[in-house]
Amino acid sequence: MATERGQFNSRIGFILAAAGSAVGLGNIWKFPFEVGQGGGAAFVVLYLTFCFLLCFPVMVSEIAIGRKTQLNPVGAFKKLGHGNWSIIGLLGIIAGVLILSFYNVVAGWAFGYFLEMVQGNFGIGKEFGTFITDVTKISLYGIVFMGVTAFIVSRGISGGIERAAKILMPTLFILILGLIFYALTLDGAMEGIKFYLVPDFSEINGEVVYSALGQAFFSLSLGMGALITYGSYVSRKQNIVRSAALITLTDVSIAFLAGLMIFPFVAYLSQGSMEGVEGGAGLIFATLPGVFESLGPTLGIVIGSVFFLLLSFAALTSTVSLLEVPVAYLVDEKKIKRPYAVWGMAIFIFLLGIPSMLSNGSVEALTSFVTLGDDDKATNFMDFIGLIASDSFLPIGGALISIFVAYIWKTNNLNEEIAIGRENAIPIVTKYINFAVMFICPVILGTIGIITILDRFFGVQFF
C-alpha cells in the first residue's frame, strides 16, 4: 500500500514538507503583529509554550494515525475500526478545500505583486483596492498559482511534494534572513525590534492568551487532516516524536524571523513611531510597496521583488499540502488515478474560490455578504469562509482528534505506534503526550472553538 501510494524518501524531506504545510502567509503578516499587540516577548513566550505543550501532542497524534493506517483522513479512521469517526476526517478535508479556495486568491495577489515589483511599479500599493478588483488579472494569477500547485502535487510524494519542499523551504530561509540583515541597517530599525521583542507584561490579559492559543494552533496546520495525510507517507523507521518537534520548531522559527524582518521596515517607514501599528493584508500589500520605493529605484526593485517572492513561496508550501489532502482522499477512497484527482480537484477548488475572488469590491452582494454578531460592518464572502473553515472547523477538529486518540483508539495504541523507530525514548515525553491528549487538548481546543463561534457569529464577547 505504502509503495503504491508513494512515500517520503527521507526524514528531512518529510520534516520540510510538513513544516511547509504549516508555514504560510499568516506567519508573515499575522504573527508579528499578534506579538506586537500582545506584549512583545511576553506573547512570544506564551506562543512557544502553547505550540509545544498544546499543539505538539496533537501533531504527534495526527502523524501517528496517518503512519499506522497509511491512508487519508477519512480512510484512516475506518481502518482503525471506527468508521463513525471518519466524519472528523471528512470535516478536515472540507475545511482544507474551503481554505484553499480563498487562500489561492491571496496567493495570487502575492504572485501578482512580485511581477509588479520586478517591473518597478511601486505605485501598486496605493492602488491595492483597484488591483484586487481587476478580475482578469487576479483570475490569471490565481490560475497560474493553482497550476503550479497542481503540477507539484501531480508529481507524487517523493518526486513532487518532497522535492519541492527541499527547494522551497531552504530558499524561504535564505530570503527571509537576507531581508532581515538588510532591514536591520535601516534608520529606526531598532525601534521596530524593541516594539517586537521588549516584553510588556501589562498587555497580557485573557484576550492575549486566547490569541496566542489560537495563533499557535492555526499556524501549525492542525485539525484538517494535512498531517494525517503526510503521516501516511512516512516510513516506519522514522521517529515521529522527534520529527513533530522539528516541524514545530521550524514553523515557530519562521514566524519569529518574520517579525525580525517586518518590524524594522515598518519602523523605517514611520520614522521610529510604532503607535497604532496594525498587520494584515493592508500592511503587506498597501504599505510596504511605499517602503521599497523609498529605498531607490534599483534597490527597491530588488528588495521588493525578493519580499513578494518570499511571500509567494510561503503560500506555495501551504497550497501544496492543502491540495494533497483531498487528492489523497480521492486516490485512496475513490480509486481515482493521481493525475486526474489532482487536476480535477484543482479546477474544482479554483472555481469554488471565484466568489471569494469577487468579494473584495468586484460584486457588492459578495463584498457585503453577511452581518455577523453585533458587528456594524458587513463581512465579505472570503472572510466568512475563513471564519467557518479556519477559525471554527480546525479547533473543533483538533479537539475531536484528541478525544478519539485518548478515549476511542486509546493511548496504548498511540504509544505503540510512536515507539516504532524511536530509540532512546524519554518516558516523560510519552507520558505528557498521553496526558495532553486526554485532558489538556480536548478541553482547550474545544473551548477555543466554542468561544470563536459564539464571538464571531453571535457577538458573545468573552474578553
Short mmCIF file of C-alpha atoms in Angstrom, two decimals:
data_model
loop_
_atom_site.label_atom_id
_atom_site.label_comp_id
_atom_site.label_asym_id
_atom_site.label_seq_id
_atom_site.Cartn_x
_atom_site.Cartn_y
_atom_site.Cartn_z
CA MET A 1 0.00 0.00 0.00
CA ALA A 2 2.70 2.50 1.03
CA THR A 3 4.76 1.78 -2.08
CA GLU A 4 1.80 2.24 -4.39
CA ARG A 5 0.78 5.49 -2.75
CA GLY A 6 4.30 6.84 -2.58
CA GLN A 7 6.46 7.70 0.40
CA PHE A 8 8.81 10.39 1.65
CA ASN A 9 12.34 9.24 0.85
CA SER A 10 13.96 10.92 3.82
CA ARG A 11 13.19 12.29 7.25
CA ILE A 12 14.36 15.77 6.26
CA GLY A 13 12.04 15.65 3.25
CA PHE A 14 9.06 14.86 5.47
CA ILE A 15 10.00 17.50 8.04
CA LEU A 16 10.43 20.20 5.40
CA ALA A 17 7.17 19.26 3.65
CA ALA A 18 5.19 19.16 6.90
CA ALA A 19 6.78 22.39 8.13
CA GLY A 20 5.99 23.92 4.74
CA SER A 21 2.38 22.93 5.26
CA ALA A 22 2.39 24.94 8.48
CA VAL A 23 4.38 27.90 7.16
CA GLY A 24 2.18 30.29 5.24
CA LEU A 25 1.09 33.87 4.73
CA GLY A 26 -0.14 34.09 8.32
CA ASN A 27 3.41 33.59 9.62
CA ILE A 28 4.49 36.73 7.81
CA TRP A 29 1.60 39.16 8.13
CA LYS A 30 -0.30 37.96 11.20
CA PHE A 31 2.09 36.52 13.76
CA PRO A 32 4.42 39.54 14.09
CA PHE A 33 1.51 41.84 14.91
CA GLU A 34 -0.08 39.42 17.33
CA VAL A 35 3.28 39.64 19.08
CA GLY A 36 3.50 43.41 18.92
CA GLN A 37 -0.02 43.95 20.22
CA GLY A 38 0.27 41.22 22.85
CA GLY A 39 3.18 42.49 24.89
CA GLY A 40 6.15 41.69 22.65
CA ALA A 41 8.38 38.98 24.11
CA ALA A 42 5.66 38.07 26.63
CA PHE A 43 3.41 36.96 23.74
CA VAL A 44 6.31 35.03 22.18
CA VAL A 45 6.76 33.08 25.41
CA LEU A 46 3.03 32.28 25.53
CA TYR A 47 3.01 31.28 21.87
CA LEU A 48 6.04 28.99 22.22
CA THR A 49 4.57 27.40 25.33
CA PHE A 50 1.27 26.65 23.61
CA CYS A 51 2.99 25.35 20.46
CA PHE A 52 4.94 22.73 22.36
CA LEU A 53 2.56 21.94 25.22
CA LEU A 54 -0.77 22.04 23.34
CA CYS A 55 -0.12 21.64 19.63
CA PHE A 56 2.80 19.22 19.70
CA PRO A 57 0.74 16.33 21.19
CA VAL A 58 -1.99 16.83 18.55
CA MET A 59 0.64 16.86 15.81
CA VAL A 60 2.17 13.60 17.09
CA SER A 61 -1.31 12.05 17.20
CA GLU A 62 -2.17 13.06 13.63
CA ILE A 63 1.11 11.81 12.21
CA ALA A 64 0.78 8.54 14.17
CA ILE A 65 -2.75 7.91 12.84
CA GLY A 66 -1.53 8.54 9.30
CA ARG A 67 1.51 6.28 9.53
CA LYS A 68 -0.40 3.50 11.28
CA THR A 69 -3.11 3.36 8.61
CA GLN A 70 -1.20 4.56 5.50
CA LEU A 71 -4.43 6.25 4.43
CA ASN A 72 -6.15 9.62 4.02
CA PRO A 73 -8.06 11.28 6.92
CA VAL A 74 -11.36 9.50 6.11
CA GLY A 75 -9.90 6.08 5.35
CA ALA A 76 -7.65 6.25 8.42
CA PHE A 77 -10.50 6.24 10.92
CA LYS A 78 -12.23 3.43 9.03
CA LYS A 79 -9.10 1.27 9.02
CA LEU A 80 -8.70 1.75 12.75
CA GLY A 81 -12.14 0.17 13.09
CA HIS A 82 -14.12 3.30 13.91
CA GLY A 83 -15.90 4.27 10.70
CA ASN A 84 -18.32 6.57 12.53
CA TRP A 85 -15.38 8.78 13.46
CA SER A 86 -14.41 9.27 9.83
CA ILE A 87 -16.64 12.35 9.96
CA ILE A 88 -13.66 14.06 11.63
CA GLY A 89 -11.53 13.35 8.60
CA LEU A 90 -14.28 14.47 6.25
CA LEU A 91 -14.67 17.69 8.23
CA GLY A 92 -10.93 18.29 7.87
CA ILE A 93 -10.99 17.66 4.12
CA ILE A 94 -13.90 20.07 3.66
CA ALA A 95 -12.09 22.67 5.77
CA GLY A 96 -8.93 22.28 3.67
CA VAL A 97 -10.83 22.62 0.40
CA LEU A 98 -12.61 25.76 1.61
CA ILE A 99 -9.38 27.28 2.94
CA LEU A 100 -7.54 26.61 -0.32
CA SER A 101 -10.41 28.16 -2.30
CA PHE A 102 -9.69 31.61 -0.81
CA TYR A 103 -6.03 31.08 0.07
CA ASN A 104 -5.24 30.65 -3.61
CA VAL A 105 -6.79 34.07 -4.26
CA VAL A 106 -4.47 35.75 -1.74
CA ALA A 107 -1.52 33.72 -3.03
CA GLY A 108 -2.36 35.11 -6.48
CA TRP A 109 -2.16 38.62 -5.05
CA ALA A 110 1.33 37.89 -3.72
CA PHE A 111 2.45 36.46 -7.05
CA GLY A 112 0.93 39.45 -8.88
CA TYR A 113 2.78 41.87 -6.61
CA PHE A 114 6.03 40.02 -7.29
CA LEU A 115 5.52 40.66 -11.01
CA GLU A 116 4.66 44.32 -10.32
CA MET A 117 7.79 44.78 -8.15
CA VAL A 118 10.00 43.27 -10.85
CA GLN A 119 8.68 45.99 -13.17
CA GLY A 120 9.28 48.67 -10.55
CA ASN A 121 5.60 49.51 -10.13
CA PHE A 122 5.74 50.73 -6.52
CA GLY A 123 2.52 52.68 -7.02
CA ILE A 124 0.60 49.40 -6.87
CA GLY A 125 0.46 49.80 -3.10
CA LYS A 126 -1.70 52.91 -3.45
CA GLU A 127 -3.96 51.04 -5.87
CA PHE A 128 -4.42 47.86 -3.85
CA GLY A 129 -8.19 48.24 -3.85
CA THR A 130 -8.22 48.58 -7.63
CA PHE A 131 -5.75 45.73 -8.06
CA ILE A 132 -7.89 43.16 -6.21
CA THR A 133 -10.97 44.11 -8.21
CA ASP A 134 -9.25 43.58 -11.55
CA VAL A 135 -10.91 40.22 -12.15
CA THR A 136 -8.94 39.44 -15.33
CA LYS A 137 -5.55 39.88 -13.68
CA ILE A 138 -6.49 38.25 -10.38
CA SER A 139 -8.00 35.28 -12.21
CA LEU A 140 -4.86 34.84 -14.28
CA TYR A 141 -2.59 34.99 -11.23
CA GLY A 142 -4.84 32.54 -9.38
CA ILE A 143 -4.82 30.13 -12.32
CA VAL A 144 -1.02 30.27 -12.54
CA PHE A 145 -0.63 29.69 -8.80
CA MET A 146 -3.11 26.81 -8.72
CA GLY A 147 -1.45 25.37 -11.81
CA VAL A 148 1.99 25.36 -10.17
CA THR A 149 0.48 23.82 -7.03
CA ALA A 150 -1.26 21.09 -9.04
CA PHE A 151 1.88 20.36 -11.06
CA ILE A 152 3.90 19.76 -7.87
CA VAL A 153 1.20 17.55 -6.31
CA SER A 154 0.70 15.61 -9.56
CA ARG A 155 4.36 14.54 -9.46
CA GLY A 156 3.66 12.46 -6.37
CA ILE A 157 5.16 12.43 -2.89
CA SER A 158 8.91 11.99 -3.35
CA GLY A 159 9.10 13.36 -6.89
CA GLY A 160 6.78 16.31 -6.33
CA ILE A 161 5.97 17.39 -2.77
CA GLU A 162 9.25 16.30 -1.16
CA ARG A 163 11.43 17.63 -3.96
CA ALA A 164 9.62 20.97 -3.95
CA ALA A 165 9.90 21.24 -0.16
CA LYS A 166 13.65 20.65 -0.31
CA ILE A 167 13.95 23.60 -2.68
CA LEU A 168 11.28 25.97 -1.35
CA MET A 169 11.96 25.74 2.39
CA PRO A 170 15.74 26.40 2.34
CA THR A 171 15.15 29.18 -0.20
CA LEU A 172 12.50 30.62 2.13
CA PHE A 173 15.00 30.71 4.99
CA ILE A 174 17.70 32.30 2.83
CA LEU A 175 15.36 35.00 1.51
CA ILE A 176 13.98 35.87 4.93
CA LEU A 177 17.46 36.00 6.52
CA GLY A 178 18.70 38.22 3.69
CA LEU A 179 15.78 40.62 4.18
CA ILE A 180 16.36 40.67 7.96
CA PHE A 181 20.03 41.61 7.56
CA TYR A 182 19.11 44.41 5.19
CA ALA A 183 16.14 45.65 7.24
CA LEU A 184 18.32 45.96 10.34
CA THR A 185 20.50 48.52 8.54
CA LEU A 186 17.58 50.92 8.03
CA ASP A 187 17.00 54.05 10.13
CA GLY A 188 14.71 53.36 13.08
CA ALA A 189 15.10 49.59 12.76
CA MET A 190 15.93 49.14 16.45
CA GLU A 191 12.67 50.85 17.43
CA GLY A 192 10.85 48.16 15.49
CA ILE A 193 12.86 45.43 17.19
CA LYS A 194 12.11 46.90 20.63
CA PHE A 195 8.40 47.02 19.82
CA TYR A 196 8.61 43.38 18.76
CA LEU A 197 10.77 41.88 21.48
CA VAL A 198 10.82 44.01 24.63
CA PRO A 199 8.18 42.47 26.91
CA ASP A 200 5.32 44.50 28.27
CA PHE A 201 3.60 42.20 30.73
CA SER A 202 0.86 44.75 31.38
CA GLU A 203 -0.53 43.82 27.95
CA ILE A 204 -1.14 40.21 28.98
CA ASN A 205 -4.83 39.54 29.55
CA GLY A 206 -7.45 36.96 28.63
CA GLU A 207 -7.68 38.16 25.04
CA VAL A 208 -3.91 37.97 24.54
CA VAL A 209 -3.79 34.43 25.96
CA TYR A 210 -6.67 33.42 23.68
CA SER A 211 -4.90 34.99 20.67
CA ALA A 212 -1.66 33.16 21.48
CA LEU A 213 -3.55 29.88 21.80
CA GLY A 214 -5.37 30.39 18.53
CA GLN A 215 -2.26 31.53 16.65
CA ALA A 216 -0.29 28.52 17.89
CA PHE A 217 -2.91 26.03 16.74
CA PHE A 218 -3.76 27.66 13.40
CA SER A 219 -0.12 28.24 12.47
CA LEU A 220 0.77 24.54 12.74
CA SER A 221 -1.78 23.32 10.18
CA LEU A 222 -3.59 21.08 12.65
CA GLY A 223 -7.15 19.77 12.71
CA MET A 224 -7.70 19.46 8.94
CA GLY A 225 -6.06 16.16 8.13
CA ALA A 226 -2.93 17.53 6.46
CA LEU A 227 -0.61 15.84 8.94
CA ILE A 228 -2.63 12.62 8.91
CA THR A 229 -2.17 12.65 5.13
CA TYR A 230 1.54 13.46 5.26
CA GLY A 231 1.97 10.94 8.09
CA SER A 232 0.56 8.24 5.81
CA TYR A 233 3.61 8.68 3.58
CA VAL A 234 6.14 8.37 6.43
CA SER A 235 8.48 5.39 6.79
CA ARG A 236 8.11 3.22 9.87
CA LYS A 237 11.79 3.80 10.50
CA GLN A 238 11.18 7.45 11.35
CA ASN A 239 10.93 8.84 14.87
CA ILE A 240 7.53 10.55 14.89
CA VAL A 241 8.07 12.43 18.15
CA ARG A 242 11.41 13.90 17.07
CA SER A 243 10.02 14.79 13.64
CA ALA A 244 7.00 16.54 15.18
CA ALA A 245 9.31 18.55 17.45
CA LEU A 246 11.44 19.64 14.48
CA ILE A 247 8.35 20.55 12.42
CA THR A 248 7.06 22.68 15.30
CA LEU A 249 10.45 24.31 15.78
CA THR A 250 10.79 25.09 12.06
CA ASP A 251 7.38 26.74 11.84
CA VAL A 252 7.91 28.74 15.02
CA SER A 253 11.33 29.85 13.79
CA ILE A 254 9.99 31.22 10.51
CA ALA A 255 7.15 33.02 12.30
CA PHE A 256 9.66 34.56 14.71
CA LEU A 257 12.06 35.56 11.93
CA ALA A 258 9.17 37.19 10.06
CA GLY A 259 8.85 39.67 12.90
CA LEU A 260 12.56 40.50 12.76
CA MET A 261 12.02 41.26 9.06
CA ILE A 262 8.71 43.14 9.14
CA PHE A 263 9.08 45.50 12.12
CA PRO A 264 12.29 47.24 11.00
CA PHE A 265 10.61 48.00 7.65
CA VAL A 266 7.55 49.41 9.44
CA ALA A 267 9.69 51.46 11.86
CA TYR A 268 11.71 52.83 8.93
CA LEU A 269 8.53 53.96 7.19
CA SER A 270 7.07 55.51 10.35
CA GLN A 271 10.40 57.09 11.38
CA GLY A 272 10.53 55.03 14.55
CA SER A 273 6.97 55.63 15.72
CA MET A 274 5.17 52.35 16.39
CA GLU A 275 1.88 53.80 17.62
CA GLY A 276 -1.22 52.27 16.08
CA VAL A 277 0.72 49.70 14.07
CA GLU A 278 -1.51 47.02 12.56
CA GLY A 279 -0.73 43.99 10.44
CA GLY A 280 -2.69 42.08 7.87
CA ALA A 281 -3.07 42.31 4.13
CA GLY A 282 -3.27 46.12 4.27
CA LEU A 283 0.27 46.43 5.63
CA ILE A 284 1.75 43.90 3.20
CA PHE A 285 0.01 45.00 0.02
CA ALA A 286 -0.76 48.67 0.63
CA THR A 287 2.02 49.94 2.90
CA LEU A 288 5.23 48.01 2.21
CA PRO A 289 5.50 48.91 -1.51
CA GLY A 290 5.98 52.50 -0.33
CA VAL A 291 8.85 51.35 1.88
CA PHE A 292 10.50 49.60 -1.06
CA GLU A 293 10.05 52.69 -3.26
CA SER A 294 11.85 54.85 -0.70
CA LEU A 295 14.93 52.62 -1.00
CA GLY A 296 15.55 53.89 -4.51
CA PRO A 297 14.64 52.51 -7.95
CA THR A 298 17.23 49.73 -8.20
CA LEU A 299 17.49 48.59 -4.58
CA GLY A 300 13.74 48.99 -4.16
CA ILE A 301 13.05 46.66 -7.07
CA VAL A 302 15.47 44.05 -5.69
CA ILE A 303 14.20 44.14 -2.08
CA GLY A 304 10.53 44.43 -3.10
CA SER A 305 10.80 41.58 -5.59
CA VAL A 306 12.58 39.33 -3.09
CA PHE A 307 9.96 40.10 -0.43
CA PHE A 308 6.98 39.17 -2.60
CA LEU A 309 8.83 36.15 -3.98
CA LEU A 310 9.29 35.08 -0.35
CA LEU A 311 5.57 35.61 0.24
CA SER A 312 4.73 33.53 -2.85
CA PHE A 313 6.99 30.69 -1.72
CA ALA A 314 5.45 30.72 1.76
CA ALA A 315 1.99 30.50 0.19
CA LEU A 316 3.03 27.70 -2.18
CA THR A 317 4.30 25.44 0.60
CA SER A 318 0.82 25.67 2.14
CA THR A 319 -1.25 25.33 -1.04
CA VAL A 320 0.59 22.11 -1.90
CA SER A 321 -0.42 20.46 1.39
CA LEU A 322 -3.96 21.83 1.18
CA LEU A 323 -4.42 20.26 -2.25
CA GLU A 324 -2.80 16.95 -1.28
CA VAL A 325 -5.42 16.26 1.43
CA PRO A 326 -8.49 15.95 -0.87
CA VAL A 327 -6.32 14.32 -3.57
CA ALA A 328 -5.25 11.57 -1.16
CA TYR A 329 -8.93 11.02 -0.32
CA LEU A 330 -9.87 10.63 -4.00
CA VAL A 331 -6.92 8.32 -4.70
CA ASP A 332 -7.47 6.09 -1.64
CA GLU A 333 -11.25 6.01 -1.32
CA LYS A 334 -12.49 6.58 -4.86
CA LYS A 335 -9.57 4.83 -6.64
CA ILE A 336 -9.08 7.78 -8.98
CA LYS A 337 -5.62 7.97 -10.56
CA ARG A 338 -3.48 10.73 -9.07
CA PRO A 339 -3.19 12.96 -12.20
CA TYR A 340 -6.98 13.00 -12.68
CA ALA A 341 -7.59 13.56 -8.97
CA VAL A 342 -5.07 16.41 -8.82
CA TRP A 343 -6.18 18.38 -11.87
CA GLY A 344 -9.88 17.71 -11.32
CA MET A 345 -9.68 18.90 -7.71
CA ALA A 346 -7.53 21.90 -8.64
CA ILE A 347 -10.09 23.06 -11.20
CA PHE A 348 -12.96 22.48 -8.75
CA ILE A 349 -11.26 24.44 -5.95
CA PHE A 350 -10.34 27.30 -8.28
CA LEU A 351 -13.98 27.60 -9.38
CA LEU A 352 -15.07 27.35 -5.75
CA GLY A 353 -12.82 30.33 -4.99
CA ILE A 354 -14.38 32.64 -7.57
CA PRO A 355 -16.92 34.12 -5.08
CA SER A 356 -14.01 34.90 -2.72
CA MET A 357 -12.14 36.48 -5.61
CA LEU A 358 -15.15 38.71 -6.33
CA SER A 359 -15.86 39.61 -2.71
CA ASN A 360 -13.27 42.36 -2.33
CA GLY A 361 -15.16 45.05 -4.17
CA SER A 362 -16.00 43.46 -7.52
CA VAL A 363 -19.52 42.28 -6.58
CA GLU A 364 -21.39 44.20 -3.89
CA ALA A 365 -23.51 41.25 -2.78
CA LEU A 366 -20.36 39.25 -2.04
CA THR A 367 -18.43 42.21 -0.62
CA SER A 368 -21.19 42.91 1.92
CA PHE A 369 -22.13 39.27 2.21
CA VAL A 370 -23.40 38.96 5.77
CA THR A 371 -23.53 40.85 9.06
CA LEU A 372 -22.41 38.70 11.98
CA GLY A 373 -22.96 39.06 15.70
CA ASP A 374 -23.14 42.68 16.80
CA ASP A 375 -20.83 44.00 14.07
CA ASP A 376 -21.90 47.18 12.32
CA LYS A 377 -19.80 46.32 9.30
CA ALA A 378 -20.75 43.52 6.92
CA THR A 379 -18.35 40.61 6.43
CA ASN A 380 -17.33 39.78 2.87
CA PHE A 381 -17.64 36.27 1.46
CA MET A 382 -13.91 35.48 1.68
CA ASP A 383 -13.70 36.36 5.37
CA PHE A 384 -16.93 34.47 6.05
CA ILE A 385 -15.49 31.28 4.55
CA GLY A 386 -12.35 31.83 6.61
CA LEU A 387 -14.41 32.11 9.80
CA ILE A 388 -16.17 28.83 9.03
CA ALA A 389 -13.28 26.75 7.69
CA SER A 390 -10.27 28.02 9.60
CA ASP A 391 -11.49 29.64 12.81
CA SER A 392 -14.31 27.16 13.55
CA PHE A 393 -13.64 23.79 11.89
CA LEU A 394 -9.96 23.47 12.80
CA PRO A 395 -10.06 23.80 16.62
CA ILE A 396 -13.17 21.60 16.78
CA GLY A 397 -11.39 19.06 14.56
CA GLY A 398 -8.31 19.16 16.80
CA ALA A 399 -10.42 18.61 19.91
CA LEU A 400 -12.23 15.66 18.33
CA ILE A 401 -8.96 14.06 17.16
CA SER A 402 -7.65 14.32 20.73
CA ILE A 403 -10.81 12.71 22.11
CA PHE A 404 -10.60 9.93 19.52
CA VAL A 405 -6.94 9.16 20.28
CA ALA A 406 -7.42 9.25 24.06
CA TYR A 407 -10.76 7.50 24.51
CA ILE A 408 -11.60 5.56 21.33
CA TRP A 409 -8.33 4.40 19.78
CA LYS A 410 -6.72 4.54 23.27
CA THR A 411 -3.34 5.94 24.25
CA ASN A 412 -1.72 2.49 24.46
CA ASN A 413 -2.20 2.13 20.68
CA LEU A 414 -0.79 5.62 20.16
CA ASN A 415 2.20 4.69 22.32
CA GLU A 416 2.83 1.52 20.31
CA GLU A 417 2.87 3.49 17.08
CA ILE A 418 5.16 6.29 18.27
CA ALA A 419 7.53 3.73 19.81
CA ILE A 420 8.32 2.41 16.32
CA GLY A 421 11.51 3.98 15.01
CA ARG A 422 12.06 5.74 18.32
CA GLU A 423 15.29 4.77 20.04
CA ASN A 424 16.33 6.19 23.40
CA ALA A 425 12.81 7.41 24.09
CA ILE A 426 12.29 9.73 27.04
CA PRO A 427 9.40 8.23 29.08
CA ILE A 428 8.24 11.59 30.45
CA VAL A 429 7.62 12.87 26.90
CA THR A 430 5.32 9.93 26.14
CA LYS A 431 3.53 10.39 29.44
CA TYR A 432 2.99 14.08 28.72
CA ILE A 433 1.64 13.37 25.22
CA ASN A 434 -0.83 10.91 26.77
CA PHE A 435 -1.87 13.36 29.48
CA ALA A 436 -2.24 16.22 26.99
CA VAL A 437 -4.45 14.35 24.51
CA MET A 438 -6.60 13.02 27.36
CA PHE A 439 -7.18 16.21 29.30
CA ILE A 440 -5.49 19.40 28.05
CA CYS A 441 -6.04 19.36 24.27
CA PRO A 442 -9.75 18.39 24.16
CA VAL A 443 -10.70 20.98 26.79
CA ILE A 444 -8.63 23.89 25.49
CA LEU A 445 -9.21 23.31 21.77
CA GLY A 446 -12.91 22.68 22.31
CA THR A 447 -13.12 25.88 24.34
CA ILE A 448 -11.30 27.86 21.63
CA GLY A 449 -13.73 26.55 19.02
CA ILE A 450 -16.82 27.35 21.08
CA ILE A 451 -15.61 30.82 22.09
CA THR A 452 -14.72 31.62 18.47
CA ILE A 453 -18.12 30.54 17.15
CA LEU A 454 -20.03 32.44 19.84
CA ASP A 455 -17.88 35.54 19.41
CA ARG A 456 -17.64 35.73 15.60
CA PHE A 457 -21.11 34.51 14.66
CA PHE A 458 -23.29 35.54 17.61
CA GLY A 459 -21.47 38.54 19.07
CA VAL A 460 -20.99 36.99 22.52
CA GLN A 461 -18.00 38.84 23.98
CA PHE A 462 -15.74 36.91 26.38
CA PHE A 463 -12.84 39.36 26.58
#
